[in-house]
PDB file of C-alpha atoms in Angstrom:
ATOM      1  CA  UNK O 481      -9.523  49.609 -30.045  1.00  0.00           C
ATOM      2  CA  UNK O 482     -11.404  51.734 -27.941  1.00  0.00           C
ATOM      3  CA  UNK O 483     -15.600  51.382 -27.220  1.00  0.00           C
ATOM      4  CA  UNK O 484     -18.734  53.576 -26.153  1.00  0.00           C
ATOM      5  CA  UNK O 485     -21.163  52.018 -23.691  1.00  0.00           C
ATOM      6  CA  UNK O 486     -24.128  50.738 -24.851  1.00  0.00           C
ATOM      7  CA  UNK O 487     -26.919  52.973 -26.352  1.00  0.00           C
ATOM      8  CA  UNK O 488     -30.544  52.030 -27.333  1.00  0.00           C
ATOM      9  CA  UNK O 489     -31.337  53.336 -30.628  1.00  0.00           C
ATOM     10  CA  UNK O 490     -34.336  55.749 -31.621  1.00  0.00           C
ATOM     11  CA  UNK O 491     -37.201  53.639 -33.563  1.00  0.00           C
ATOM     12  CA  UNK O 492     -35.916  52.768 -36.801  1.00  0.00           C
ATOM     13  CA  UNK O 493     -36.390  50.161 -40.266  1.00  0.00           C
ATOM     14  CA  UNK O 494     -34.921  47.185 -40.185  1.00  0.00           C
ATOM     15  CA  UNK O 495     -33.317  46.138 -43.204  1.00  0.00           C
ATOM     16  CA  UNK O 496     -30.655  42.626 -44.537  1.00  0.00           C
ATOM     17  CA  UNK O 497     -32.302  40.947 -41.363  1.00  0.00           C
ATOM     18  CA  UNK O 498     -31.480  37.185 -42.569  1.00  0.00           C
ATOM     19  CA  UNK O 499     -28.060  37.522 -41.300  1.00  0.00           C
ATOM     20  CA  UNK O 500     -29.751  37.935 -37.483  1.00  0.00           C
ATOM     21  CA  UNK O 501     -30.959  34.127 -37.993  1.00  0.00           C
ATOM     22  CA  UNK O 502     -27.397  32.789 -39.894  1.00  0.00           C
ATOM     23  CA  UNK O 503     -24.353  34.650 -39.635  1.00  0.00           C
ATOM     24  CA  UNK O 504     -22.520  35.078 -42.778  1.00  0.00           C
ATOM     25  CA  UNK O 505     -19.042  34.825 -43.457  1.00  0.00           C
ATOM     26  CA  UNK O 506     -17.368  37.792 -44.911  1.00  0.00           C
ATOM     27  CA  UNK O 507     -14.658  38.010 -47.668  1.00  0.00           C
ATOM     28  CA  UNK O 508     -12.201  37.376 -45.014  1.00  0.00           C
ATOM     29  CA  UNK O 509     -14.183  34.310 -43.920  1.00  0.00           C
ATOM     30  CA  UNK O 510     -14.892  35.689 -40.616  1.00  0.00           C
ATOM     31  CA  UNK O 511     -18.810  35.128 -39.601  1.00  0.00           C
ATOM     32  CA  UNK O 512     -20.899  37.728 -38.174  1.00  0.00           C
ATOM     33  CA  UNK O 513     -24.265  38.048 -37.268  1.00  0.00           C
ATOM     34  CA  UNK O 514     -25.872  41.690 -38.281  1.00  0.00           C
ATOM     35  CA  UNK O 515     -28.485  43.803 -40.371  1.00  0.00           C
ATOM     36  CA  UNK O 516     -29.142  47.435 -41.189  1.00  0.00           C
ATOM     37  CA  UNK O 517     -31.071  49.734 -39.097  1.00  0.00           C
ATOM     38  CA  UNK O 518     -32.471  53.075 -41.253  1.00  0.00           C
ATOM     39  CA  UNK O 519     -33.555  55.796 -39.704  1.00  0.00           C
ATOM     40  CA  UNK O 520     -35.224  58.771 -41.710  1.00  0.00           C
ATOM     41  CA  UNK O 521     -32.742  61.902 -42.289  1.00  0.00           C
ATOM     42  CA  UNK O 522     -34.885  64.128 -39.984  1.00  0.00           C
ATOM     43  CA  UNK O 523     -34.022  61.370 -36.922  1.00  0.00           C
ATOM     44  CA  UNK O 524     -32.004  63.427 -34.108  1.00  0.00           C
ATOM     45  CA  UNK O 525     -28.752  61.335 -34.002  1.00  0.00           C
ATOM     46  CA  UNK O 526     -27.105  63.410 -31.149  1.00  0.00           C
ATOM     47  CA  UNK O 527     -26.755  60.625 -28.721  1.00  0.00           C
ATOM     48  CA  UNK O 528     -25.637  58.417 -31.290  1.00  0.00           C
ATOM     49  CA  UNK O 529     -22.905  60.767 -32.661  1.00  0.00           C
ATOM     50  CA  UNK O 530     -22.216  61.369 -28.735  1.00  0.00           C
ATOM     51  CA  UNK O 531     -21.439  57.469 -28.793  1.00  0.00           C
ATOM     52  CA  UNK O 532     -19.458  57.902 -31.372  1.00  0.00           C
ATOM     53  CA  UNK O 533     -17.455  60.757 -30.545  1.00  0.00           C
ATOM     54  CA  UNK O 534     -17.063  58.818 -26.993  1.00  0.00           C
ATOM     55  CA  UNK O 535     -14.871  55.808 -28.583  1.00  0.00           C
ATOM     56  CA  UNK O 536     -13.488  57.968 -31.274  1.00  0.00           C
ATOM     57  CA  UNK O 537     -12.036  60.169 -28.318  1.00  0.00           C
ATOM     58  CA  UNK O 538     -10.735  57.340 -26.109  1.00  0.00           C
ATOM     59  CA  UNK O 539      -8.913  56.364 -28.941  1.00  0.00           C
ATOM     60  CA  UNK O 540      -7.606  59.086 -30.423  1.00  0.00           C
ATOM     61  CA  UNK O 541      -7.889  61.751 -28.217  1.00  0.00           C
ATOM     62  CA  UNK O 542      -9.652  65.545 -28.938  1.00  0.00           C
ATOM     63  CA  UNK O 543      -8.021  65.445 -32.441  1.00  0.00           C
ATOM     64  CA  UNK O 544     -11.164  62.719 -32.818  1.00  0.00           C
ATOM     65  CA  UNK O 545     -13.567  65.329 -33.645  1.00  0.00           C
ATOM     66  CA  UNK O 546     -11.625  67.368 -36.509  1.00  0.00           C
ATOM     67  CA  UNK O 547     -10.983  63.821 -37.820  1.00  0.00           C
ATOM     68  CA  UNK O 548     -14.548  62.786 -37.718  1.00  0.00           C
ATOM     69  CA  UNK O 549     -15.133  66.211 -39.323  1.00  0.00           C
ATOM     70  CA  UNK O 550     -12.834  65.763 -42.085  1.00  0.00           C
ATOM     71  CA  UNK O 551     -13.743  62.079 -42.880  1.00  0.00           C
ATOM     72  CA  UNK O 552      -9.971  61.479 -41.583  1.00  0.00           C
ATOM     73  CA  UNK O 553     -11.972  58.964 -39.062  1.00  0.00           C
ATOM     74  CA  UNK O 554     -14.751  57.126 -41.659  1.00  0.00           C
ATOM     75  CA  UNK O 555     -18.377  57.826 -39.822  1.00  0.00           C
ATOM     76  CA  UNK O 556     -20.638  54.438 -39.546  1.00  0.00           C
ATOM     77  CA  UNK O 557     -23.130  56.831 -40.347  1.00  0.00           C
ATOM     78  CA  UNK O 558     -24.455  55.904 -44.135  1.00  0.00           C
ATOM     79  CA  UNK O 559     -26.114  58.451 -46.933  1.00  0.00           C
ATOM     80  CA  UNK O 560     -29.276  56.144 -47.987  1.00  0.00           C
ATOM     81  CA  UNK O 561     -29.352  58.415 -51.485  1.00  0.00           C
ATOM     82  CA  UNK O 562     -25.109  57.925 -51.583  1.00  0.00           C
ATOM     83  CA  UNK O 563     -23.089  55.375 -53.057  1.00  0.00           C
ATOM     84  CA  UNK O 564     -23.266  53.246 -50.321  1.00  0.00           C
ATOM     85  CA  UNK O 565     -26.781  52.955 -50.150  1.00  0.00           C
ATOM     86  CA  UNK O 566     -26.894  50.901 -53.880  1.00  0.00           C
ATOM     87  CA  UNK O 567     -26.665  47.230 -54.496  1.00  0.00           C
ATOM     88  CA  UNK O 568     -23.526  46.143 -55.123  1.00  0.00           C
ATOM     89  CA  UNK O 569     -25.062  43.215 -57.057  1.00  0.00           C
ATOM     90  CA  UNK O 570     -27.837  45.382 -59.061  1.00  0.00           C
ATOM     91  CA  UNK O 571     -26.744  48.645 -59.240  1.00  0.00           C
ATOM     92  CA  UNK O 572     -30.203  49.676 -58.025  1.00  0.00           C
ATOM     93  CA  UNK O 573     -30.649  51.935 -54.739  1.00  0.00           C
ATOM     94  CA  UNK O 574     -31.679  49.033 -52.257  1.00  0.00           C
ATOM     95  CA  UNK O 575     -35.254  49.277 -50.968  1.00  0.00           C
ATOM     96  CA  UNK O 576     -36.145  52.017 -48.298  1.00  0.00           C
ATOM     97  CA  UNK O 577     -33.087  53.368 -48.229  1.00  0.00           C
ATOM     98  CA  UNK O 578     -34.255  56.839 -49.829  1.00  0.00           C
ATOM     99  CA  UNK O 579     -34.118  59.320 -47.593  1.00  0.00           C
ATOM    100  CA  UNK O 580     -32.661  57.347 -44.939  1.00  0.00           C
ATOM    101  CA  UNK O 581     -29.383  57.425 -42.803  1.00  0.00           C
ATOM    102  CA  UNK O 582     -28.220  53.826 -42.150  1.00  0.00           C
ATOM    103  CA  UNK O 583     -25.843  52.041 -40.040  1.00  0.00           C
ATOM    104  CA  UNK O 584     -24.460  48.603 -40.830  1.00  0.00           C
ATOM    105  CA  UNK O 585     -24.503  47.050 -37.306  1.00  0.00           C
ATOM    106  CA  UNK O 586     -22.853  43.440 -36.864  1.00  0.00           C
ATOM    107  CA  UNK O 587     -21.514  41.180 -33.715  1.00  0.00           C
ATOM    108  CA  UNK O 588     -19.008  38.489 -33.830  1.00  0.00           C
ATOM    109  CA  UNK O 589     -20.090  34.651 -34.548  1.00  0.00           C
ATOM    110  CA  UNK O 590     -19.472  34.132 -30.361  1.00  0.00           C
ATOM    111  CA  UNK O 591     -22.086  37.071 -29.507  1.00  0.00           C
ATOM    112  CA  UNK O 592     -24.883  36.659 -31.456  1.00  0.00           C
ATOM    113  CA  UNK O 593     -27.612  39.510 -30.656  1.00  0.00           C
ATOM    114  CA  UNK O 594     -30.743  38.982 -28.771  1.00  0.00           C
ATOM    115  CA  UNK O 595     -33.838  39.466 -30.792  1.00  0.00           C
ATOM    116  CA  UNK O 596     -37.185  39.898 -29.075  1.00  0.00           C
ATOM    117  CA  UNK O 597     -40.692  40.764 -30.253  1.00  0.00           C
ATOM    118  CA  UNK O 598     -42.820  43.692 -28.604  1.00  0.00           C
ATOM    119  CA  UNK O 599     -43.415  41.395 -25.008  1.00  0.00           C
ATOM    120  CA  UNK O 600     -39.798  41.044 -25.090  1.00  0.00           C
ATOM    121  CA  UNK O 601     -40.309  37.590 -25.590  1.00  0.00           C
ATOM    122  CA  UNK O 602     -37.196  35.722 -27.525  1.00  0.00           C
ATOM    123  CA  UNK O 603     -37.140  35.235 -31.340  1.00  0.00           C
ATOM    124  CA  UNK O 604     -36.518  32.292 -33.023  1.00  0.00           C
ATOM    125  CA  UNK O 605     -37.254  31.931 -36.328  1.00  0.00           C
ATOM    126  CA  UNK O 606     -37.301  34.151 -39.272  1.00  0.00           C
ATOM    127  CA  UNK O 607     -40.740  33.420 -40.084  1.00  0.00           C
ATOM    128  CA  UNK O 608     -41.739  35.075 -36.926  1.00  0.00           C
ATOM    129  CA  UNK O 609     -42.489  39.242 -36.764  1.00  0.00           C
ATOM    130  CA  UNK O 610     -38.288  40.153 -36.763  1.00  0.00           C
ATOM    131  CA  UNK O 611     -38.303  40.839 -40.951  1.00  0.00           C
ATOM    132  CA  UNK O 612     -36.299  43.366 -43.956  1.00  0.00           C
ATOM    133  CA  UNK O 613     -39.011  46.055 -43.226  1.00  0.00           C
ATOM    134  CA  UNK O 614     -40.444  45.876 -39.742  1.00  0.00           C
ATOM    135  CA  UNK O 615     -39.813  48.545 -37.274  1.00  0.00           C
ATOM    136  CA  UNK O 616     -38.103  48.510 -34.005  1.00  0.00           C
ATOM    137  CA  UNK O 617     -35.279  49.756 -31.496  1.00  0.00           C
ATOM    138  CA  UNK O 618     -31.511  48.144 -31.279  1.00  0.00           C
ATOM    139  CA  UNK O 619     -28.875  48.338 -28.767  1.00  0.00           C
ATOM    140  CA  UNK O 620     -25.511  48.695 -30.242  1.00  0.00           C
ATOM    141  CA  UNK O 621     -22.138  50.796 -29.183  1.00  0.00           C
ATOM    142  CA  UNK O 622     -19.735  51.546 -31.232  1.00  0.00           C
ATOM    143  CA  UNK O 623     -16.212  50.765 -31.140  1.00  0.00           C
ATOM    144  CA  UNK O 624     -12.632  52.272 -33.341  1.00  0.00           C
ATOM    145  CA  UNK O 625     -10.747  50.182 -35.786  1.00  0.00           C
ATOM    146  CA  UNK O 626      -7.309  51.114 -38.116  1.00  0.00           C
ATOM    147  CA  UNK O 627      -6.750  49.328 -41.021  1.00  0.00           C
ATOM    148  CA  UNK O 628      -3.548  50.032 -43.487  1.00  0.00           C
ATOM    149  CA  UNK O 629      -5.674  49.784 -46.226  1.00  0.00           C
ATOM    150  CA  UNK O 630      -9.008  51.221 -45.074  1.00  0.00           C
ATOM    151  CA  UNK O 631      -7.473  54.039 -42.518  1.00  0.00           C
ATOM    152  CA  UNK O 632      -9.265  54.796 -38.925  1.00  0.00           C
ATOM    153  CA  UNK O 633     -12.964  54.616 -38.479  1.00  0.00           C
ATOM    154  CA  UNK O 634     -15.971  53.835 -36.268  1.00  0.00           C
ATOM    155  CA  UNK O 635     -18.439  50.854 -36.407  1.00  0.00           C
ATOM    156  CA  UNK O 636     -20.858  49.705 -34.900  1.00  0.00           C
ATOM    157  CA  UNK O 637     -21.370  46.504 -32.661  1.00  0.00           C
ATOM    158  CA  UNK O 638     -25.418  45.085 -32.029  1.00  0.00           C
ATOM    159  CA  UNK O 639     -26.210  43.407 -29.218  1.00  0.00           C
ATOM    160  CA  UNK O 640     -30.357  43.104 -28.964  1.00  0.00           C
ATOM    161  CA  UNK O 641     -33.203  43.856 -31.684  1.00  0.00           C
ATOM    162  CA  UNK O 642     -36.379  44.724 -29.896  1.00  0.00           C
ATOM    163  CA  UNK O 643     -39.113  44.342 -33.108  1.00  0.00           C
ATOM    164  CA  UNK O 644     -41.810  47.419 -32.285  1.00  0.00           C
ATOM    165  CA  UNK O 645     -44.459  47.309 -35.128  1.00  0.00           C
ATOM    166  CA  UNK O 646     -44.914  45.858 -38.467  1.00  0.00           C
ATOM    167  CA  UNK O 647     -43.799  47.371 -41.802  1.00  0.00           C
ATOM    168  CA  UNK O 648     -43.978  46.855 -45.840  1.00  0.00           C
ATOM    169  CA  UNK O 649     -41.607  44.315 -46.570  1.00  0.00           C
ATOM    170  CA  UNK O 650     -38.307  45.240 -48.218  1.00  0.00           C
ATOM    171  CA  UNK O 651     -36.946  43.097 -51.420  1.00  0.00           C
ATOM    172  CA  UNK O 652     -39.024  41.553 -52.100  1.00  0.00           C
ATOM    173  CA  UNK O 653     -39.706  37.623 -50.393  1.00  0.00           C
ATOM    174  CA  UNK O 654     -43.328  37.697 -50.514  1.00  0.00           C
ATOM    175  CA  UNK O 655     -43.707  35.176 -53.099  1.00  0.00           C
ATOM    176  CA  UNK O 656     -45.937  34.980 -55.566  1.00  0.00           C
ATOM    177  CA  UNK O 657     -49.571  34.971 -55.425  1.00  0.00           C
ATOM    178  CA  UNK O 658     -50.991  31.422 -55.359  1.00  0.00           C
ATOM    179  CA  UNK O 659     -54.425  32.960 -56.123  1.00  0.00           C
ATOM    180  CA  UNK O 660     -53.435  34.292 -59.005  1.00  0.00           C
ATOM    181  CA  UNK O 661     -51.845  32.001 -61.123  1.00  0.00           C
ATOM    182  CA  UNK O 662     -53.335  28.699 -59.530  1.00  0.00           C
TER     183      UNK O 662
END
């Protein structure tokens, strides 16, 4: 398994961000801590593909980039208006990821990312300004992985979350309005 050095990410949405507060097992029962960052299609991704191509290199030399090419290598970058951007649950294209590019960015239960609001002061709770929706920059890297069932590809690791401004929530959580119906 091979790794790029760390690289700060351009400003981007924030999306799953409950699993930066508890990580969650997955259906090999290994917990991880992690979210989505989306970043709008026009986003210039060349030092994040550079990343890319810099683990996918170390570990499989300067075939790497026909492979990533090809899909031979499978990208960690994510079509928002593709299959993978739909609920698996609903069947519904999950919210703000229209238009989008994603990456699914997680860390082992033993590293769980920094989070940090605009003063760089630490995070705590989920009630704070760290939310699905808000805006803000991570620093990830991204490392290779084979799998005789899933092939060779690139993921991503996260190791901080700095939140940068505020942003419409996404699915829902806001509760109901008191006023309303009180």
């Amino acid at each position: 398994m091979a790794r790029s050095e760390d690289i700060k990410t351009p400003l981007c949405r924030l999306a799953f961000t409950n699993d930066l507060f508890e990580p969650r097992a997955n259906d090999k029962g290994v917990k991880k801590w992690g979210c989505t960052l989306l970043f709008p299609k026009t986003t210039d991704f060349a030092a994040l593909r550079s990343a890319v191509l810099e683990a996918a290199e170390k570990e499989w030399g300067s075939k790497a980039v026909d492979w990533l090419n090809n899909g031979t290598i499978k990208s960690p970058f994510l079509d928002g208006d593709g299959p993978q951007g739909v609920s698996k649950k609903t069947g519904e294209r999950n919210a703000g990821f229209a238009d989008h590019t994603f990456l699914r960015v997680s860390s082992g239960e033993d590293y769980r990312p920094k989070l940090v609001d605009r003063k760089v002061l630490p995070i705590t709770s989920k009630d704070g300004p760290l939310y699905s929706g808000c805006y803000g920059y991570a620093v990830i890297n991204f490392w290779t992985w084979e799998d005789p069932k899933n092939g060779k590809g690139v993921s991503a690791n996260i190791s901080m979350v700095q939140v940068a401004k505020d942003g419409e929530r996404l699915g829902g959580g806001g509760g109901v309005d008191v006023d309303k119906w009180a």
